[in-house]
Amino acid sequence: MPRIRVLPDDVANRIAAGEVVERPASIVKELIENSLDAGATKIAVDILEGGRRLIRVTDNGEGMLPEDAVTCLVRHATSKLYNSEDLFSIKTLGFRGEALPSIASVSRLTLETQAAEGIGTAIEVAGGQIVAQREGAFPQGTQITVEELFYNVPARRKFLRSESYELSQVTSYCTHYALAFPEIQFLLKSGSFEVLSTPAVSDFRERIFQVFGSDLLDELVEHQREFGRLGLKIHVFTSRPHVQKYNRHSMFFFVNRRLVRDKIIMHAVGEAYRNMLPSGTYPVAILFVTVPFDDVDVNVHPAKTEVRFKHQGFIHDSIRDTIVTALTSDKTIVAMQATTNSGSPYGLPSPQPRVPDSWAGDDPILNAPFTLQSPPVVLEGQPRHLELSFGQLSEASPQPAPTYADFDRVKLEVRPLGQLRDSFIVATDLTGLILIDQHVAHERVLFENYLRQKLAGMLEVQRLLMPIVVALPPRQLVILENIVPELAHNGFEVEPFGPKTVAIKTAPAILKAGAVEKLLRELLDGLERETQVMNIDALKRKIAASVSCHAAIKINTPLDETRMRWLVGELMKTDVPTVCPHGRPIILRYDLREIERAFKRA
Ligand code: ADP
Ligand code: MG
């Protein structure tokens, strides 16, 4: 008996589905690509329960004749490719003839289609088998409805994440294609909630405005360059260096208007911003690369988001140089402040900080406006700024190594001596020298107080003089929708304000008004980056940590002795004085014995 067999089609389709249909978002991507290939000018996407229950894509494209409507569900059936030569100059988004049969094999799929001439067709498929077919008259175009995704593949169903996560992925693809095709009208709805709506416009700028609003558009530099020799064109909208994102979700790359995730392009963008952005932060970049169709291989992966360039190095350098030229020729670029991160993330002038009038706590650091403080107290016989340098010890002597403090010991009696660079409190206790990072120390104090006050239902809330209006990208709007109730528990009253903007009306009293917008943006950036479904407890702590971080005194802030004493005392009262809510160390200690040994007195 021979042991090798050719797999039946239904098995082959399910295997292909493993690569093409990862989650609802990948289905939306394939269906949108089909609609674009069919010449549609209007594409509507409807989602229920993050796509688990229903995904529907409706277009007004060329539609299909009855015979084609049946064939399109067959594996490797495509109208976009006729011979293997065509494979090297693909002008359409699809070409593998795999998407529809793959999707149909793992869901209940309904196809309704109507070409300009001839009769319309409706076909129902369940788990890859046609279960019903009828003729009818439909509006011109195609509507594909995918229900009960993975109903017949429970193992895959388990990998689906929360509704909001899946929806945010769907939103990401829709946003991508909306950016790349300004001439096409897109509408994305989750139930009755309109996530994205972009009527047709004439150029990319207008589309970016529709999707992200004017705040972001104002921060982007546009630049276009042609590299005649290889027929390469690069068109970029890239952010000024003071725009700093904490994840890569604001980078959108297209090659011949196909969305790609490409390491070479990513690297080129990174190079362009090297020394301009702090590490771990990313720009906003919307980048269109146009290359001759035969200079790029799109048949690298079934999901078609990876490409291989014939002239890879040249493309890399051209992208980098285009962005650098864009940034350096932009006269409005503000001087970079290397470490201070003040103001709004878009570098817009932030509203005048306002000391909350409702603050009733006894926190002298929050109460005192630092810019107007009394002259610093000079401690007896001590220079106010201690310049500590262990580096000048003779080479033979071992340098005392700072160790993370061990708390029972530090709690004994800590006496602040002064500040190092207005950022670190230098203190002693009975057994050594202690350095305290004032920002994270205060953050820890506020964090624990905040959680306590919240638990006791005593959180103080301030009504902002003017609501703060914030424009958010569609993905973040979706995330925000989900956390509105928890934000409200934390004193943030956030309401929809326009199609893509929200208004913040109240905030916790410990925050200055100027910090509120930045906090919300960082929080959403962080949540967007989160890959695990977040439980409510983690979310609570995250919000508390952000609030504390934004309310805490900054580094480079002089503190007088009273304030240092207060801060150190409060820190020692906290449950965990050693690490800040984000996990950074708060205290370093130099043990007396180490110091003696270093001075060769031991
Ligand atoms: P591919 O896009 O790689 O050709 P698909 O499985 O996605 O493979 O689609 C198969 C064929 O079905 C397409 O080549 C196209 O002819 C037809 N088709 C799919 N979706 C549409 C649509 N929305 N409008 C018109 N024709 C479509
Ligand atoms: Mg396709």
XYZ file of C-alpha atoms and ligand atoms in Angstrom:
630
model
C 0.000 0.000 0.000
C 1.534 3.379 -0.941
C 1.669 5.703 2.015
C 1.702 9.053 0.253
C -1.610 10.563 -0.767
C -2.700 13.893 -2.235
C -4.718 15.759 0.369
C -8.402 16.242 -0.373
C -9.354 19.874 -1.099
C -11.145 20.475 2.180
C -8.035 19.499 4.123
C -5.796 21.613 1.899
C -8.110 24.582 2.387
C -8.014 24.249 6.132
C -4.245 24.132 6.034
C -4.141 27.271 3.922
C -6.641 28.839 6.305
C -4.107 28.360 9.071
C -1.866 30.869 7.377
C -4.341 33.214 5.759
C -7.042 33.344 8.421
C -5.359 34.025 11.698
C -8.102 36.135 13.223
C -11.030 38.356 12.216
C -8.664 41.120 11.168
C -6.965 38.932 8.591
C -10.338 38.127 7.047
C -11.218 41.804 6.887
C -7.891 42.473 5.199
C -8.439 39.818 2.520
C -12.003 40.939 1.832
C -11.035 44.608 1.580
C -8.245 43.675 -0.820
C -10.727 41.778 -2.979
C -13.070 44.778 -3.003
C -10.226 47.101 -3.977
C -9.151 44.721 -6.741
C -12.755 44.675 -7.957
C -12.585 48.441 -8.496
C -14.943 49.383 -5.662
C -15.235 53.045 -4.675
C -17.210 52.345 -1.500
C -16.340 49.678 1.037
C -18.327 49.077 4.209
C -17.136 46.767 6.967
C -19.516 45.606 9.695
C -18.348 43.739 12.748
C -20.193 42.045 15.607
C -18.435 40.877 18.757
C -15.003 41.700 17.457
C -15.692 39.587 14.374
C -16.325 36.318 16.183
C -20.002 36.513 15.439
C -20.036 38.417 12.188
C -17.779 40.092 9.662
C -19.434 41.658 6.639
C -17.719 43.484 3.818
C -19.892 45.189 1.224
C -18.550 46.832 -1.895
C -19.834 48.468 -5.066
C -17.186 46.885 -7.282
C -17.574 44.974 -10.518
C -19.321 41.965 -8.932
C -19.263 38.435 -10.297
C -21.299 36.485 -12.825
C -23.070 33.372 -11.442
C -20.477 30.962 -12.774
C -17.563 32.972 -11.310
C -19.352 33.225 -7.989
C -19.138 29.455 -7.665
C -15.588 29.197 -8.998
C -14.192 31.847 -6.682
C -14.728 29.486 -3.763
C -12.494 26.862 -5.276
C -8.891 26.651 -4.164
C -6.404 28.437 -6.417
C -9.218 30.044 -8.383
C -8.332 33.593 -9.308
C -9.064 36.097 -12.022
C -5.821 37.969 -11.371
C -3.170 35.667 -12.667
C -3.076 33.516 -15.791
C 0.447 32.176 -16.063
C 3.594 31.960 -14.019
C 5.152 34.972 -15.786
C 2.368 37.119 -14.343
C 3.634 36.217 -10.906
C 6.593 38.531 -11.425
C 4.572 41.635 -12.153
C 1.588 41.560 -9.870
C -0.540 44.668 -10.050
C -3.437 43.487 -7.898
C -3.510 43.031 -4.139
C -4.690 39.426 -4.400
C -3.287 36.742 -6.704
C -3.077 33.466 -4.807
C -6.725 32.462 -5.133
C -6.679 31.206 -1.563
C -8.538 33.710 0.564
C -12.177 32.889 -0.129
C -11.894 29.076 0.015
C -9.775 29.354 3.166
C -12.229 31.650 4.923
C -15.170 29.528 3.774
C -13.575 26.383 5.186
C -13.540 27.705 8.749
C -16.828 29.641 8.970
C -20.333 30.022 7.626
C -19.951 32.273 4.622
C -22.612 33.970 2.527
C -21.719 35.538 -0.789
C -24.065 37.875 -2.615
C -22.847 39.350 -5.825
C -24.137 41.202 -8.829
C -22.200 42.205 -11.925
C -23.266 45.108 -14.162
C -24.893 42.710 -16.573
C -26.543 39.366 -15.997
C -28.251 37.928 -13.001
C -27.114 38.169 -9.382
C -26.154 35.198 -7.217
C -26.349 34.278 -3.552
C -24.363 31.337 -2.228
C -24.216 29.928 1.287
C -21.240 27.874 2.371
C -20.707 26.067 5.664
C -17.309 24.644 6.517
C -16.309 24.807 2.859
C -19.387 23.031 1.425
C -21.962 24.916 -0.639
C -25.269 24.426 1.185
C -27.535 26.739 -0.804
C -27.451 28.738 -3.990
C -30.045 30.995 -5.563
C -30.408 33.679 -8.168
C -31.645 37.160 -7.407
C -31.195 40.841 -8.096
C -28.781 42.685 -5.811
C -27.180 46.113 -5.844
C -24.104 45.997 -8.069
C -21.084 44.761 -6.201
C -20.330 42.045 -3.709
C -21.238 41.422 -0.132
C -19.490 38.725 1.830
C -20.721 37.776 5.282
C -18.619 35.563 7.512
C -20.386 34.194 10.568
C -19.357 31.971 13.449
C -15.685 32.071 12.696
C -13.867 28.824 13.590
C -17.158 27.145 14.591
C -15.697 23.927 13.201
C -12.137 24.474 14.498
C -12.481 24.848 18.274
C -8.706 24.861 18.738
C -8.425 28.048 16.655
C -11.400 29.625 18.325
C -9.585 29.433 21.617
C -6.813 31.624 20.288
C -9.155 34.524 19.680
C -8.685 37.281 22.211
C -11.085 39.726 23.778
C -13.669 41.477 21.652
C -11.914 44.815 22.026
C -8.544 43.380 21.052
C -9.933 41.754 17.920
C -11.782 44.929 17.011
C -8.658 47.001 17.451
C -6.826 44.712 15.030
C -9.650 45.039 12.497
C -9.530 48.795 12.945
C -5.829 48.792 12.291
C -6.227 47.145 8.880
C -9.120 49.408 7.924
C -7.077 52.439 8.952
C -4.182 51.218 6.835
C -6.235 50.773 3.711
C -8.128 53.989 4.316
C -4.790 55.829 4.391
C -3.556 54.208 1.202
C -6.746 54.759 -0.814
C -8.019 58.291 -0.217
C -10.211 58.131 -3.333
C -12.258 55.350 -1.773
C -14.949 55.690 0.829
C -14.522 53.464 3.862
C -16.954 52.831 6.671
C -16.194 50.572 9.623
C -18.896 49.847 12.163
C -18.881 47.666 15.237
C -22.568 47.079 15.885
C -23.998 50.569 15.624
C -20.766 52.250 16.724
C -19.039 54.008 13.850
C -15.331 53.388 14.297
C -14.051 54.883 11.062
C -15.817 56.842 8.377
C -13.938 58.407 5.505
C -15.767 59.806 2.487
C -13.693 59.902 -0.703
C -11.167 62.752 -0.892
C -8.655 63.884 -3.456
C -5.305 63.342 -1.743
C -3.375 61.701 1.094
C -3.285 64.873 3.218
C -7.040 65.086 3.267
C -7.293 61.437 4.174
C -4.777 61.743 7.006
C -6.850 64.629 8.289
C -10.002 62.479 8.151
C -8.397 59.617 9.996
C -6.247 61.395 12.566
C -7.443 64.982 12.735
C -5.576 68.241 12.319
C -3.429 68.023 15.465
C -1.441 65.183 14.048
C -1.455 66.425 10.473
C 0.123 69.690 11.654
C 2.995 67.716 13.112
C 3.782 65.798 9.937
C 6.278 66.848 7.309
C 5.413 65.750 3.788
C 8.104 64.994 1.255
C 8.193 63.305 -2.157
C 11.163 62.135 -4.111
C 11.693 60.269 -7.343
C 14.730 58.191 -8.076
C 14.523 58.117 -11.848
C 17.077 55.458 -12.568
C 15.115 52.637 -10.986
C 11.648 54.109 -11.285
C 11.448 54.373 -7.511
C 9.154 56.914 -5.868
C 8.935 57.679 -2.188
C 6.208 59.772 -0.636
C 6.337 60.242 3.074
C 4.434 61.967 5.853
C 6.683 61.822 8.853
C 6.541 63.432 12.252
C 8.746 66.141 13.668
C 11.156 64.767 16.244
C 9.289 66.003 19.287
C 6.425 63.651 18.478
C 7.310 60.520 20.375
C 5.178 57.422 20.320
C 5.682 54.564 22.694
C 4.848 51.848 20.160
C 5.063 51.235 16.434
C 1.349 51.422 15.764
C 1.665 54.809 14.115
C 3.927 53.602 11.344
C 2.137 52.756 8.129
C 4.143 51.359 5.225
C 2.883 50.667 1.728
C 4.589 49.257 -1.314
C 2.609 49.944 -4.478
C -0.279 50.671 -2.087
C -0.093 47.191 -0.565
C 0.313 47.362 3.194
C 3.520 45.685 4.287
C 5.371 44.948 7.476
C 8.883 45.202 6.316
C 12.029 45.036 8.394
C 14.086 46.912 5.828
C 11.674 49.819 5.758
C 11.391 49.791 9.542
C 15.157 49.892 9.826
C 15.465 52.732 7.324
C 12.968 54.824 9.289
C 14.807 54.050 12.512
C 18.086 55.151 10.954
C 16.557 58.404 9.794
C 15.489 59.250 13.342
C 18.636 58.007 15.021
C 19.852 60.557 17.564
C 16.637 62.444 17.155
C 14.343 60.204 19.160
C 15.115 58.637 22.529
C 15.366 54.885 22.331
C 12.100 53.065 22.822
C 10.137 55.846 21.156
C 8.906 55.939 17.589
C 7.748 58.539 15.112
C 4.499 58.697 13.221
C 5.324 57.751 9.641
C 3.055 57.139 6.696
C 5.234 55.959 3.877
C 4.353 55.104 0.303
C 6.941 53.345 -1.803
C 6.262 52.924 -5.508
C 8.507 50.552 -7.427
C 8.156 48.891 -10.830
C 6.012 45.776 -10.329
C 8.779 43.484 -11.477
C 11.238 44.909 -8.933
C 9.357 43.586 -5.962
C 8.374 40.032 -5.110
C 5.109 39.989 -3.200
C 4.770 36.224 -3.172
C 6.780 35.690 -0.011
C 4.116 34.795 2.506
C 0.467 33.677 2.191
C -0.728 36.772 4.056
C 1.125 38.907 1.452
C 2.346 41.458 3.975
C 5.987 40.651 3.381
C 7.860 41.627 0.256
C 11.302 41.165 -1.190
C 12.920 44.008 -3.087
C 15.269 43.424 -5.959
C 17.368 46.454 -4.946
C 17.027 46.194 -1.223
C 19.994 48.335 -0.161
C 19.074 51.102 -2.558
C 15.482 51.178 -1.300
C 16.652 51.246 2.310
C 18.996 54.180 1.772
C 16.525 56.080 -0.374
C 13.863 55.850 2.318
C 16.270 56.948 5.021
C 17.551 59.868 2.931
C 14.066 61.000 1.970
C 13.021 61.179 5.606
C 16.224 62.932 6.653
C 15.767 65.482 3.862
C 12.158 65.981 4.906
C 13.142 66.620 8.503
C 16.158 68.805 7.842
C 14.437 70.964 5.263
C 11.551 71.602 7.617
C 12.103 74.996 9.151
C 9.541 74.578 11.871
C 11.366 71.789 13.631
C 11.855 72.870 17.195
C 15.120 72.413 18.991
C 15.183 69.031 20.634
C 15.234 68.943 24.357
C 17.255 65.870 24.935
C 15.614 64.477 28.020
C 12.819 66.708 29.148
C 9.591 65.441 27.823
C 7.369 68.259 28.848
C 4.366 69.529 26.996
C 1.949 67.526 24.982
C 3.274 64.588 22.996
C 2.723 66.592 19.862
C 4.932 69.340 21.167
C 2.091 71.814 21.140
C 2.289 74.447 23.811
C 0.685 72.877 26.810
C -2.026 74.686 28.689
C -0.908 76.770 31.665
C -0.366 74.435 34.601
C -2.905 75.046 37.270
C -2.460 74.091 40.862
C -5.639 72.263 41.753
C -7.620 74.391 44.159
C -9.509 71.473 45.565
C -6.400 69.718 46.805
C -6.869 69.176 50.483
C -4.089 66.730 51.177
C -1.011 67.543 53.185
C 1.441 66.969 50.390
C 3.739 69.987 50.462
C 5.308 68.973 47.209
C 2.039 69.153 45.381
C 0.971 72.260 47.188
C 4.051 74.267 46.487
C 4.635 75.738 43.065
C 8.315 74.998 42.720
C 9.182 77.832 40.471
C 8.284 80.306 43.213
C 9.873 78.593 46.139
C 11.709 80.161 49.032
C 15.509 80.252 48.845
C 16.959 76.811 49.343
C 18.104 75.941 52.814
C 21.844 75.445 53.001
C 22.607 72.646 55.366
C 25.245 73.417 57.933
C 28.765 72.896 56.759
C 27.577 71.088 53.665
C 27.647 72.252 50.107
C 24.079 72.106 48.912
C 24.913 70.068 45.884
C 27.037 67.154 46.864
C 29.239 66.104 44.037
C 29.750 62.478 44.822
C 32.369 60.763 42.830
C 33.655 57.380 43.676
C 35.446 57.192 40.384
C 38.538 58.960 41.694
C 39.495 56.281 44.159
C 42.867 54.731 43.510
C 42.695 52.039 40.922
C 43.635 49.296 43.314
C 40.779 49.936 45.657
C 37.550 48.210 44.874
C 34.756 50.638 44.151
C 31.851 50.407 46.501
C 28.986 49.003 44.580
C 25.580 50.500 45.164
C 23.082 47.906 46.185
C 19.353 47.964 46.125
C 18.303 48.907 49.576
C 16.981 46.421 52.037
C 14.087 48.076 53.677
C 13.980 47.131 57.283
C 17.406 48.661 57.560
C 16.765 51.831 55.667
C 13.624 52.545 57.604
C 15.652 53.176 60.744
C 16.562 56.786 60.500
C 17.095 58.482 57.217
C 18.471 61.994 57.222
C 18.544 63.914 53.932
C 21.771 65.847 53.331
C 21.190 67.498 50.019
C 20.454 66.947 46.371
C 22.559 65.716 43.541
C 21.798 67.615 40.319
C 18.432 68.645 41.755
C 17.289 65.110 41.010
C 18.558 62.673 43.610
C 18.290 63.082 47.339
C 21.509 62.218 49.145
C 20.823 60.907 52.632
C 22.385 58.907 55.414
C 21.110 56.433 57.893
C 22.995 54.665 60.648
C 24.705 52.263 58.306
C 25.571 54.079 55.142
C 24.836 56.503 52.389
C 21.600 56.465 50.485
C 20.599 57.912 47.128
C 16.925 58.400 46.406
C 15.478 59.175 42.998
C 13.069 61.944 43.943
C 10.677 61.467 41.027
C 10.074 57.760 41.481
C 10.016 58.166 45.258
C 7.201 60.671 45.022
C 5.500 58.478 42.453
C 5.470 55.584 44.914
C 4.035 57.783 47.676
C 1.286 59.132 45.428
C 0.532 55.695 44.015
C -0.173 54.133 47.369
C -2.141 57.140 48.607
C -4.131 57.123 45.437
C -5.102 53.480 45.687
C -6.030 53.989 49.341
C -8.159 57.046 48.643
C -9.843 55.268 45.777
C -10.603 52.255 47.888
C -12.139 54.520 50.512
C -14.151 56.315 47.832
C -12.396 59.546 48.737
C -10.680 60.329 45.500
C -10.605 64.046 44.908
C -11.744 65.194 41.524
C -11.342 68.560 39.846
C -13.555 69.942 37.123
C -11.296 71.383 34.452
C -11.820 75.051 33.653
C -12.002 74.156 29.983
C -12.659 70.602 28.810
C -9.527 69.245 27.174
C -10.294 68.113 23.644
C -8.123 65.295 22.371
C -8.097 63.811 18.861
C -7.407 60.089 18.845
C -6.683 57.561 16.117
C -9.525 55.080 15.512
C -7.790 52.150 17.220
C -7.359 54.134 20.394
C -10.962 55.323 20.277
C -11.975 51.680 20.417
C -9.730 51.033 23.391
C -10.990 54.167 25.085
C -14.607 53.066 24.668
C -13.755 50.033 26.736
C -12.087 51.820 29.593
C -14.458 54.781 29.931
C -16.155 53.288 33.014
C -12.863 52.620 34.787
C -11.604 56.076 33.861
C -14.758 57.505 35.397
C -14.024 55.645 38.639
C -10.685 57.375 38.587
C -12.148 60.816 38.232
C -11.742 61.189 34.485
C -15.015 62.127 32.863
C -14.434 61.537 29.165
C -17.101 62.088 26.545
C -17.255 61.847 22.765
C -16.795 65.289 21.287
C -16.681 64.790 17.543
C -16.200 61.883 15.174
C -12.627 61.267 16.355
C -12.210 63.515 19.336
C -13.116 63.227 22.981
C -13.464 65.847 25.659
C -12.001 65.328 29.117
C -14.091 67.225 31.628
C -12.754 66.184 34.996
C -9.520 64.709 36.299
C -8.096 63.594 39.637
C -7.280 66.646 41.725
C -3.617 65.794 42.122
C -2.992 66.271 38.413
C -2.159 69.574 36.851
C -4.413 70.316 33.909
C -1.400 70.382 31.602
C -0.598 66.751 32.351
C -4.028 65.333 31.619
C -3.822 64.973 27.847
C -0.338 63.512 27.944
C -1.437 61.014 30.533
C -4.383 59.834 28.472
C -2.239 59.444 25.371
C 0.460 57.503 27.177
C -2.117 55.301 28.820
C -3.740 54.468 25.474
C -0.363 53.936 23.792
C 0.486 51.510 26.575
C -2.807 49.651 26.353
C -2.454 49.418 22.600
C 0.903 47.741 23.088
C -0.554 45.302 25.579
C -0.790 41.870 24.008
C -2.529 40.080 26.831
C -6.127 40.728 27.653
C -5.908 43.046 30.585
C -7.870 42.274 33.691
C -9.619 45.044 35.507
C -7.188 44.940 38.384
C -4.186 45.435 36.149
C -6.009 48.289 34.433
C -6.748 49.926 37.812
C -3.108 49.765 38.796
C -2.014 51.039 35.426
C -4.236 54.077 35.684
C -3.097 54.715 39.256
C 0.528 54.432 38.160
C 0.039 56.884 35.290
C -1.718 59.397 37.484
C 1.025 59.168 40.101
C 3.754 59.451 37.529
C 2.263 62.584 36.032
C 1.566 64.184 39.376
C 4.965 63.423 40.891
C 7.737 66.004 41.101
C 10.102 65.814 38.212
C 13.827 65.412 38.301
C 15.770 68.673 37.980
C 13.595 70.217 40.663
C 15.308 71.823 43.640
C 13.860 70.730 46.992
C 14.446 72.460 50.291
C 15.219 70.508 53.420
C 11.649 70.415 54.692
C 10.429 68.909 51.467
C 13.225 66.394 51.324
C 12.445 65.318 54.867
C 8.768 65.086 54.089
C 9.347 63.027 50.973
C 11.810 60.631 52.588
C 9.494 60.201 55.587
C 6.478 59.474 53.387
C 8.466 57.096 51.253
C 9.486 55.081 54.284
C 5.835 54.760 55.267
C 4.893 53.110 51.976
C 4.514 49.377 51.600
C 7.186 49.072 48.954
C 9.673 51.924 49.198
C 12.215 50.128 47.033
C 10.655 50.094 43.585
C 8.402 52.501 41.745
C 5.039 51.366 40.341
C 6.737 50.771 36.978
C 9.435 48.602 38.500
C 12.376 51.013 38.580
C 14.540 51.175 41.720
C 13.903 54.104 44.056
C 16.808 53.785 46.453
C 20.457 52.874 46.100
C 22.642 52.420 49.167
C 26.383 52.552 49.773
C 27.117 50.559 52.860
C 29.399 52.161 55.432
C 31.633 49.129 55.439
C 32.046 49.349 51.679
C 32.951 52.999 51.994
C 35.491 52.265 54.732
C 37.015 49.526 52.673
C 37.270 51.851 49.685
C 39.097 54.394 51.857
C 41.336 51.593 53.080
C 40.186 52.054 56.634
C 38.771 48.630 57.080
P -7.427 36.242 -5.134
O -7.867 37.557 -4.585
O -6.062 35.894 -4.738
O -7.672 36.110 -6.594
P -9.613 35.209 -3.586
O -9.904 33.875 -3.037
O -9.484 36.323 -2.612
O -8.301 35.094 -4.444
O -10.721 35.571 -4.638
C -10.945 34.737 -5.733
C -11.560 35.463 -6.908
O -12.875 35.853 -6.583
C -10.853 36.763 -7.245
O -9.759 36.541 -8.125
C -11.966 37.564 -7.904
O -12.077 37.260 -9.253
C -13.201 37.076 -7.200
N -13.641 38.012 -6.133
C -13.391 37.889 -4.832
N -13.918 38.917 -4.130
C -14.524 39.715 -5.034
C -15.257 40.954 -4.953
N -15.444 41.587 -3.767
N -15.726 41.492 -6.089
C -15.527 40.873 -7.277
N -14.846 39.718 -7.415
C -14.349 39.133 -6.328
Mg -8.102 37.971 -2.614
